[in-house]
Tab-separated table of C-alpha atoms in Angstrom:
chain	number	residue	atom	x	y	z
L	490	UNK	CA	-86.333	-0.103	-144.353
L	491	UNK	CA	-89.031	2.332	-143.257
L	492	UNK	CA	-88.306	5.887	-142.130
L	493	UNK	CA	-89.356	4.843	-138.615
L	494	UNK	CA	-86.884	1.959	-138.572
L	495	UNK	CA	-84.152	4.287	-139.830
L	496	UNK	CA	-84.944	6.851	-137.123
L	497	UNK	CA	-84.694	4.213	-134.376
L	498	UNK	CA	-81.442	2.889	-135.860
L	499	UNK	CA	-79.909	6.378	-135.804
L	500	UNK	CA	-81.175	7.276	-132.341
L	501	UNK	CA	-80.042	4.013	-130.752
L	502	UNK	CA	-76.410	4.810	-131.684
L	503	UNK	CA	-75.664	1.098	-131.296
L	504	UNK	CA	-74.720	0.150	-134.835
L	505	UNK	CA	-72.521	1.501	-137.627
L	506	UNK	CA	-74.177	1.500	-141.024
L	507	UNK	CA	-73.563	2.777	-144.526
L	508	UNK	CA	-75.761	4.944	-146.745
L	509	UNK	CA	-75.410	5.070	-150.519
L	510	UNK	CA	-77.298	8.205	-151.570
L	511	UNK	CA	-78.002	8.093	-155.324
L	512	UNK	CA	-79.597	11.546	-155.655
L	513	UNK	CA	-77.882	14.343	-157.595
L	514	UNK	CA	-74.861	16.027	-156.058
L	515	UNK	CA	-76.783	19.281	-155.594
L	516	UNK	CA	-79.709	17.591	-153.819
L	517	UNK	CA	-77.291	15.699	-151.583
L	518	UNK	CA	-75.323	18.853	-150.721
L	519	UNK	CA	-78.557	20.631	-149.845
L	520	UNK	CA	-79.985	17.959	-147.552
L	521	UNK	CA	-78.970	14.493	-146.411
L	522	UNK	CA	-79.446	11.907	-143.681
L	523	UNK	CA	-77.098	12.410	-140.731
L	524	UNK	CA	-76.150	10.446	-137.631
L	525	UNK	CA	-73.203	9.769	-135.358
L	526	UNK	CA	-72.559	6.238	-136.683
L	527	UNK	CA	-73.395	6.759	-140.347
L	528	UNK	CA	-70.947	6.688	-143.242
L	529	UNK	CA	-72.427	8.250	-146.375
L	530	UNK	CA	-71.392	8.009	-150.025
L	531	UNK	CA	-73.091	10.059	-152.746
L	532	UNK	CA	-73.017	8.590	-156.252
L	533	UNK	CA	-75.723	9.978	-158.568
L	534	UNK	CA	-78.076	7.378	-160.003
L	535	UNK	CA	-77.282	8.240	-163.616
L	536	UNK	CA	-73.656	7.174	-163.019
L	537	UNK	CA	-74.853	3.681	-162.028
L	538	UNK	CA	-77.151	2.920	-164.955
L	539	UNK	CA	-74.534	0.636	-166.510
L	540	UNK	CA	-73.774	-1.164	-163.251
L	541	UNK	CA	-72.111	-0.818	-159.865
L	542	UNK	CA	-68.786	-2.467	-160.654
L	543	UNK	CA	-66.812	0.762	-160.406
L	544	UNK	CA	-68.049	1.496	-156.875
L	545	UNK	CA	-68.519	-1.998	-155.436
L	546	UNK	CA	-65.208	-1.878	-153.549
L	547	UNK	CA	-66.441	1.227	-151.712
L	548	UNK	CA	-69.486	-0.631	-150.413
L	549	UNK	CA	-68.729	-2.341	-147.058
L	550	UNK	CA	-69.316	-6.036	-146.511
L	551	UNK	CA	-69.645	-5.936	-142.718
L	552	UNK	CA	-72.367	-3.254	-142.296
L	553	UNK	CA	-75.978	-2.680	-143.194
L	554	UNK	CA	-76.116	-0.817	-146.501
L	555	UNK	CA	-79.058	1.535	-147.078
L	556	UNK	CA	-79.637	2.898	-150.583
L	557	UNK	CA	-81.464	6.233	-150.645
L	558	UNK	CA	-83.084	8.243	-153.438
L	559	UNK	CA	-85.774	10.907	-153.703
L	560	UNK	CA	-88.850	8.674	-153.927
L	561	UNK	CA	-87.812	4.986	-153.853
L	562	UNK	CA	-87.557	3.592	-157.383
L	563	UNK	CA	-83.922	4.412	-158.127
L	564	UNK	CA	-82.754	2.985	-154.804
L	565	UNK	CA	-84.490	-0.330	-155.496
L	566	UNK	CA	-82.742	-0.538	-158.871
L	567	UNK	CA	-79.300	0.198	-157.400
L	568	UNK	CA	-79.892	-2.052	-154.388
L	569	UNK	CA	-80.695	-5.003	-156.664
L	570	UNK	CA	-77.459	-4.365	-158.540
L	571	UNK	CA	-75.470	-4.389	-155.281
L	572	UNK	CA	-77.002	-7.731	-154.313
L	573	UNK	CA	-76.252	-9.130	-157.768
L	574	UNK	CA	-72.650	-7.975	-157.347
L	575	UNK	CA	-72.304	-9.986	-154.156
L	576	UNK	CA	-73.272	-7.632	-151.358
L	577	UNK	CA	-75.770	-8.765	-148.743
L	578	UNK	CA	-77.561	-6.923	-145.924
L	579	UNK	CA	-78.697	-4.316	-148.473
L	580	UNK	CA	-81.814	-2.204	-147.885
L	581	UNK	CA	-83.603	0.641	-149.654
L	582	UNK	CA	-85.423	3.478	-147.900
L	583	UNK	CA	-89.142	2.926	-148.368
L	584	UNK	CA	-90.675	6.074	-149.803
L	585	UNK	CA	-87.243	7.666	-150.243
L	586	UNK	CA	-86.359	11.066	-148.853
L	587	UNK	CA	-90.027	12.049	-149.129
L	588	UNK	CA	-90.870	9.599	-146.357
L	589	UNK	CA	-87.807	10.636	-144.341
L	590	UNK	CA	-88.953	14.258	-144.506
L	591	UNK	CA	-92.360	13.352	-143.056
L	592	UNK	CA	-91.528	10.875	-140.300
L	593	UNK	CA	-92.324	11.948	-136.721
L	594	UNK	CA	-90.616	10.184	-133.826
L	595	UNK	CA	-92.424	10.660	-130.465
L	596	UNK	CA	-90.161	11.130	-127.450
L	597	UNK	CA	-91.262	11.590	-123.848
L	598	UNK	CA	-89.699	14.738	-122.400
L	599	UNK	CA	-90.951	14.397	-118.843
L	600	UNK	CA	-93.777	14.300	-116.347
L	601	UNK	CA	-95.601	17.379	-115.094
L	602	UNK	CA	-95.792	18.314	-111.432
L	603	UNK	CA	-99.576	18.229	-111.146
L	604	UNK	CA	-99.915	15.089	-113.231
L	605	UNK	CA	-99.522	14.750	-116.962
L	606	UNK	CA	-96.741	14.511	-119.511
L	607	UNK	CA	-95.055	16.498	-122.235
L	608	UNK	CA	-94.060	14.742	-125.450
L	609	UNK	CA	-91.781	15.971	-128.229
L	610	UNK	CA	-92.360	14.819	-131.817
L	611	UNK	CA	-89.025	14.858	-133.630
L	612	UNK	CA	-89.172	15.294	-137.398
L	613	UNK	CA	-85.640	14.083	-137.964
L	614	UNK	CA	-85.641	14.513	-141.727
L	615	UNK	CA	-86.463	18.210	-141.514
L	616	UNK	CA	-85.347	19.265	-138.052
L	617	UNK	CA	-88.834	20.322	-136.935
L	618	UNK	CA	-90.129	19.750	-133.408
L	619	UNK	CA	-93.744	19.613	-132.232
L	620	UNK	CA	-95.150	19.102	-128.745
L	621	UNK	CA	-98.118	17.460	-127.081
L	622	UNK	CA	-98.860	18.542	-123.518
L	623	UNK	CA	-101.330	16.268	-121.734
L	624	UNK	CA	-103.144	16.365	-118.403
L	625	UNK	CA	-106.156	14.364	-117.202
L	626	UNK	CA	-106.896	13.034	-120.661
L	627	UNK	CA	-106.776	16.431	-122.389
L	628	UNK	CA	-104.035	17.588	-124.738
L	629	UNK	CA	-102.640	20.747	-126.302
L	630	UNK	CA	-100.484	20.472	-129.425
L	631	UNK	CA	-97.835	23.116	-130.150
L	632	UNK	CA	-96.404	23.778	-133.638
L	633	UNK	CA	-98.144	20.840	-135.307
L	634	UNK	CA	-96.814	19.646	-138.678
L	635	UNK	CA	-99.140	18.998	-141.611
L	636	UNK	CA	-98.998	15.230	-140.869
L	637	UNK	CA	-101.826	15.587	-138.375
L	638	UNK	CA	-102.783	11.905	-138.667
L	639	UNK	CA	-99.704	10.941	-136.620
L	640	UNK	CA	-100.726	13.236	-133.759
L	641	UNK	CA	-104.357	12.111	-133.928
L	642	UNK	CA	-103.367	8.447	-133.800
L	643	UNK	CA	-100.963	9.033	-130.908
L	644	UNK	CA	-103.695	10.833	-128.963
L	645	UNK	CA	-106.227	8.107	-129.743
L	646	UNK	CA	-103.859	5.295	-128.747
L	647	UNK	CA	-103.203	6.972	-125.394
L	648	UNK	CA	-106.740	8.126	-124.648
L	649	UNK	CA	-106.092	11.861	-125.045
L	650	UNK	CA	-108.577	14.390	-126.383
L	651	UNK	CA	-106.937	17.275	-128.250
L	652	UNK	CA	-108.487	20.490	-126.921
L	653	UNK	CA	-106.050	23.124	-128.184
L	654	UNK	CA	-103.637	23.553	-131.085
L	655	UNK	CA	-101.130	26.389	-130.893
L	656	UNK	CA	-98.636	27.924	-133.306
L	657	UNK	CA	-95.842	29.908	-131.672
L	658	UNK	CA	-95.655	32.038	-134.837
L	659	UNK	CA	-96.576	32.078	-138.520
L	660	UNK	CA	-94.249	29.405	-139.903
L	661	UNK	CA	-92.236	29.880	-143.089
L	662	UNK	CA	-90.290	26.607	-143.289
L	663	UNK	CA	-93.132	24.098	-143.007
L	664	UNK	CA	-96.880	23.969	-143.458
L	665	UNK	CA	-98.665	24.156	-140.134
L	666	UNK	CA	-101.146	21.457	-139.246
L	667	UNK	CA	-102.512	23.457	-136.317
L	668	UNK	CA	-105.668	24.801	-137.940
L	669	UNK	CA	-106.441	21.516	-139.716
L	670	UNK	CA	-105.948	19.525	-136.519
L	671	UNK	CA	-108.187	21.908	-134.581
L	672	UNK	CA	-110.947	21.525	-137.167
L	673	UNK	CA	-110.675	17.741	-137.137
L	674	UNK	CA	-110.727	17.562	-133.342
L	675	UNK	CA	-113.206	20.399	-132.662
L	676	UNK	CA	-110.386	22.106	-130.759
L	677	UNK	CA	-109.375	25.756	-130.416
L	678	UNK	CA	-106.637	27.041	-132.738
L	679	UNK	CA	-104.390	29.735	-131.228
L	680	UNK	CA	-102.141	32.097	-133.189
L	681	UNK	CA	-100.296	35.320	-132.206
L	682	UNK	CA	-102.424	38.204	-133.542
L	683	UNK	CA	-99.387	40.220	-134.678
L	684	UNK	CA	-98.554	37.375	-137.085
L	685	UNK	CA	-102.158	37.039	-138.222
L	686	UNK	CA	-102.817	40.383	-139.915
L	687	UNK	CA	-103.271	38.715	-143.311
L	688	UNK	CA	-104.836	35.366	-142.390
L	689	UNK	CA	-108.146	34.451	-144.007
L	690	UNK	CA	-109.630	32.387	-141.169
L	691	UNK	CA	-110.803	32.740	-137.590
L	692	UNK	CA	-108.466	31.950	-134.693
L	693	UNK	CA	-108.087	32.528	-130.954
L	694	UNK	CA	-105.681	35.332	-130.074
L	695	UNK	CA	-102.525	34.204	-128.320
L	696	UNK	CA	-101.542	37.030	-125.989
L	697	UNK	CA	-99.559	37.708	-122.825
L	698	UNK	CA	-101.421	36.929	-119.620
L	699	UNK	CA	-103.974	34.678	-121.300
L	700	UNK	CA	-103.215	31.230	-119.891
L	701	UNK	CA	-104.367	28.119	-121.705
L	702	UNK	CA	-105.588	25.441	-119.317
L	703	UNK	CA	-105.328	21.730	-120.070
L	704	UNK	CA	-106.981	19.084	-117.910
L	705	UNK	CA	-108.666	19.224	-114.528
L	706	UNK	CA	-105.344	19.885	-112.825
L	707	UNK	CA	-105.364	23.380	-114.381
L	708	UNK	CA	-101.984	22.904	-115.973
L	709	UNK	CA	-101.164	26.397	-117.214
L	710	UNK	CA	-99.459	27.182	-120.484
L	711	UNK	CA	-98.292	30.772	-120.035
L	712	UNK	CA	-97.710	32.742	-123.270
L	713	UNK	CA	-94.782	35.175	-123.337
L	714	UNK	CA	-94.515	37.662	-126.189
L	715	UNK	CA	-91.011	37.165	-127.614
L	716	UNK	CA	-90.628	38.779	-131.054
L	717	UNK	CA	-87.584	38.551	-133.295
L	718	UNK	CA	-88.060	35.590	-135.582
L	719	UNK	CA	-91.432	37.093	-136.475
L	720	UNK	CA	-93.132	40.146	-135.050
L	721	UNK	CA	-95.669	37.936	-133.260
L	722	UNK	CA	-93.400	35.155	-132.000
L	723	UNK	CA	-94.651	33.870	-128.666
L	724	UNK	CA	-92.947	31.524	-126.198
L	725	UNK	CA	-94.586	29.403	-123.489
L	726	UNK	CA	-93.783	28.447	-119.944
L	727	UNK	CA	-95.384	25.094	-119.172
L	728	UNK	CA	-95.801	23.869	-115.588
L	729	UNK	CA	-93.048	26.276	-114.420
L	730	UNK	CA	-90.590	23.708	-115.819
L	731	UNK	CA	-90.403	24.056	-119.575
L	732	UNK	CA	-89.796	26.982	-121.917
L	733	UNK	CA	-91.110	26.393	-125.435
L	734	UNK	CA	-89.128	28.923	-127.465
L	735	UNK	CA	-90.549	28.420	-130.951
L	736	UNK	CA	-88.005	29.650	-133.507
L	737	UNK	CA	-86.490	32.354	-131.304
L	738	UNK	CA	-83.904	30.250	-129.458
L	739	UNK	CA	-82.444	26.871	-130.364
L	740	UNK	CA	-79.994	24.743	-128.410
L	741	UNK	CA	-76.921	25.728	-130.439
L	742	UNK	CA	-78.128	28.736	-132.432
L	743	UNK	CA	-80.687	31.546	-132.541
L	744	UNK	CA	-83.634	32.343	-134.797
L	745	UNK	CA	-83.290	34.293	-138.017
L	746	UNK	CA	-85.285	37.552	-138.344
L	747	UNK	CA	-85.559	37.868	-142.113
L	748	UNK	CA	-88.203	35.465	-143.449
L	749	UNK	CA	-90.746	38.260	-143.876
L	750	UNK	CA	-88.121	40.518	-145.458
L	751	UNK	CA	-87.686	42.647	-142.322
L	752	UNK	CA	-84.310	41.575	-140.949
L	753	UNK	CA	-83.094	45.102	-140.154
L	754	UNK	CA	-86.370	45.887	-138.378
L	755	UNK	CA	-86.669	42.652	-136.408
L	756	UNK	CA	-83.053	42.066	-135.379
L	757	UNK	CA	-83.567	44.588	-132.557
L	758	UNK	CA	-86.617	42.652	-131.342
L	759	UNK	CA	-84.592	39.444	-131.517
L	760	UNK	CA	-81.865	40.935	-129.348
L	761	UNK	CA	-84.417	42.301	-126.858
L	762	UNK	CA	-85.970	38.859	-126.451
L	763	UNK	CA	-82.678	36.997	-126.152
L	764	UNK	CA	-80.756	39.521	-124.057
L	765	UNK	CA	-83.526	41.022	-121.889
L	766	UNK	CA	-86.741	38.962	-121.800
L	767	UNK	CA	-85.335	35.447	-121.478
L	768	UNK	CA	-82.617	36.343	-118.918
L	769	UNK	CA	-85.389	37.585	-116.605
L	770	UNK	CA	-86.942	34.095	-116.568
L	771	UNK	CA	-85.917	31.269	-114.240
L	772	UNK	CA	-82.653	29.883	-115.570
L	773	UNK	CA	-83.715	26.407	-114.435
L	774	UNK	CA	-86.332	26.184	-117.190
L	775	UNK	CA	-85.780	23.473	-119.785
L	776	UNK	CA	-85.598	24.922	-123.302
L	777	UNK	CA	-87.741	23.103	-125.874
L	778	UNK	CA	-87.334	24.729	-129.317
L	779	UNK	CA	-89.421	24.279	-132.461
L	780	UNK	CA	-86.417	23.201	-134.535
L	781	UNK	CA	-82.918	21.824	-134.470
L	782	UNK	CA	-80.309	22.522	-137.118
L	783	UNK	CA	-77.568	20.015	-136.318
L	784	UNK	CA	-77.569	16.355	-135.354
L	785	UNK	CA	-75.437	17.264	-132.333
L	786	UNK	CA	-78.515	18.935	-130.814
L	787	UNK	CA	-80.254	15.563	-130.424
L	788	UNK	CA	-79.633	14.165	-126.968
L	789	UNK	CA	-80.600	10.915	-125.265
L	790	UNK	CA	-83.317	9.002	-127.158
L	791	UNK	CA	-83.532	11.882	-129.636
L	792	UNK	CA	-84.650	14.547	-127.165
L	793	UNK	CA	-83.866	18.128	-128.142
L	794	UNK	CA	-83.742	19.972	-124.818
L	795	UNK	CA	-81.351	21.838	-122.526
L	796	UNK	CA	-81.459	23.838	-119.306
L	797	UNK	CA	-81.737	27.563	-120.056
L	798	UNK	CA	-78.644	28.450	-118.010
L	799	UNK	CA	-76.588	25.933	-120.011
L	800	UNK	CA	-77.879	27.340	-123.286
L	801	UNK	CA	-76.740	30.796	-122.183
L	802	UNK	CA	-73.280	29.422	-121.371
L	803	UNK	CA	-72.788	27.476	-124.592
L	804	UNK	CA	-74.807	29.131	-127.371
L	805	UNK	CA	-72.525	31.522	-129.303
L	806	UNK	CA	-75.485	33.672	-130.367
L	807	UNK	CA	-75.972	34.668	-126.720
L	808	UNK	CA	-72.393	35.801	-126.045
L	809	UNK	CA	-72.304	39.099	-127.972
L	810	UNK	CA	-72.578	42.041	-125.586
L	811	UNK	CA	-72.156	44.780	-128.196
L	812	UNK	CA	-75.427	45.527	-130.015
L	813	UNK	CA	-73.756	46.532	-133.289
L	814	UNK	CA	-71.686	43.347	-133.287
L	815	UNK	CA	-74.853	41.321	-132.662
L	816	UNK	CA	-76.638	42.995	-135.564
L	817	UNK	CA	-73.667	42.320	-137.827
L	818	UNK	CA	-73.413	38.682	-136.735
L	819	UNK	CA	-77.100	38.050	-137.389
L	820	UNK	CA	-77.383	39.791	-140.743
L	821	UNK	CA	-74.085	38.384	-142.057
L	822	UNK	CA	-74.789	34.747	-141.128
L	823	UNK	CA	-78.213	34.184	-142.631
L	824	UNK	CA	-78.381	30.834	-144.437
L	825	UNK	CA	-80.167	30.164	-147.694
L	826	UNK	CA	-83.922	30.631	-147.390
L	827	UNK	CA	-86.118	27.582	-146.703
L	828	UNK	CA	-87.557	25.923	-149.789
L	829	UNK	CA	-90.675	27.728	-151.104
L	830	UNK	CA	-90.869	29.804	-147.917
L	831	UNK	CA	-93.054	32.517	-149.427
L	832	UNK	CA	-95.582	29.951	-150.653
L	833	UNK	CA	-95.476	28.223	-147.271
L	834	UNK	CA	-96.260	31.515	-145.511
L	835	UNK	CA	-99.168	32.117	-147.892
L	836	UNK	CA	-100.464	28.600	-147.236
L	837	UNK	CA	-100.271	29.156	-143.485
L	838	UNK	CA	-102.208	32.417	-143.944
L	839	UNK	CA	-104.922	30.550	-145.844
L	840	UNK	CA	-104.269	32.551	-149.026
L	841	UNK	CA	-103.439	29.514	-151.169
L	842	UNK	CA	-104.499	25.868	-150.845
L	843	UNK	CA	-101.941	23.555	-152.466
L	844	UNK	CA	-102.811	19.868	-152.701
L	845	UNK	CA	-100.931	17.201	-150.751
L	846	UNK	CA	-98.262	16.530	-153.377
L	847	UNK	CA	-97.651	20.242	-153.817
L	848	UNK	CA	-97.280	20.619	-150.060
L	849	UNK	CA	-94.747	17.776	-149.988
L	850	UNK	CA	-92.699	19.446	-152.708
L	851	UNK	CA	-92.821	22.805	-150.925
L	852	UNK	CA	-91.418	21.306	-147.721
L	853	UNK	CA	-88.566	19.247	-149.176
L	854	UNK	CA	-85.233	20.179	-147.611
L	855	UNK	CA	-83.971	21.359	-144.198
L	856	UNK	CA	-85.778	23.968	-142.098
L	857	UNK	CA	-83.117	26.735	-142.223
L	858	UNK	CA	-84.699	28.788	-139.438
L	859	UNK	CA	-81.468	29.458	-137.536
L	860	UNK	CA	-78.664	31.990	-137.739
L	861	UNK	CA	-75.409	30.062	-137.959
L	862	UNK	CA	-72.529	31.834	-136.286
L	863	UNK	CA	-69.294	31.234	-138.180
């Protein structure tokens, strides 16, 4: 079963199925496949080298069974043993969790008022979200992942020319594909200058009041300086309908301010953005974040989106009126850092140039960009 087939199976929510994850207990606890109709059992591969007899009764007969490992090989071995023991409808995940981490599922968010469309690319295995905004055959890509070939093929298949690539901030959880995609497409790469003090390459400065136009309909992408996750974090209002919040605001949580080691300094900026800047915007805007942290944040067809007023009603990170209590909540609920986040930041600055396999290893695991309120 490919990662794409698995994504569609999860998003359809039409079928119960069973996952046997044969990675180590620590790897499983750190990061696993989730879904509303999935039952998951973790039995490390080394416990199954002598056979599957001891666990065969735990493997259902009436459901699809998907065996998952890190790369693929171990799951094939265990899957063959399950078939030999009498189970049918057994699959392995092609490419293992590596392929699951890299799969992008395109979802149409909606049409634009002056013509055009906005698409969300859901990276289900890592919780990252990218966007393609199109109008009159031109496209702007926001927060591109390093798998730029997927975006290029999608644009080619639909007759779009990528004119702009934009990062809402300097990412620390995944390697940006924005600069690479811009070079490949002869497009303009935009980055907030306050996040770019140490970058080693040229870029266009993303600043308040400097609209980015896409297509002949002059669709405007309006940057809004919104620090807190990073000092340069910038949000966008698109077509007066959508608010792309980067890693500042998620559907069920808020962005963490500590990935550059400046949590105490940036938590005040985070509060200012969430409690002053965003409330001044139209509350009818549809929030489109750069990440999701929980499967419950995926809506119909996998869309991750919510009306801003609803986010302010339901998101616990937006309900703390006392500033000291907010500071305490943020600094006391920071999750474990993303995998290799310092190296990822250096890569996104252009300071180091890891090869493809090294980049894969750096990105393995969840994004961990949110504060989780206990």
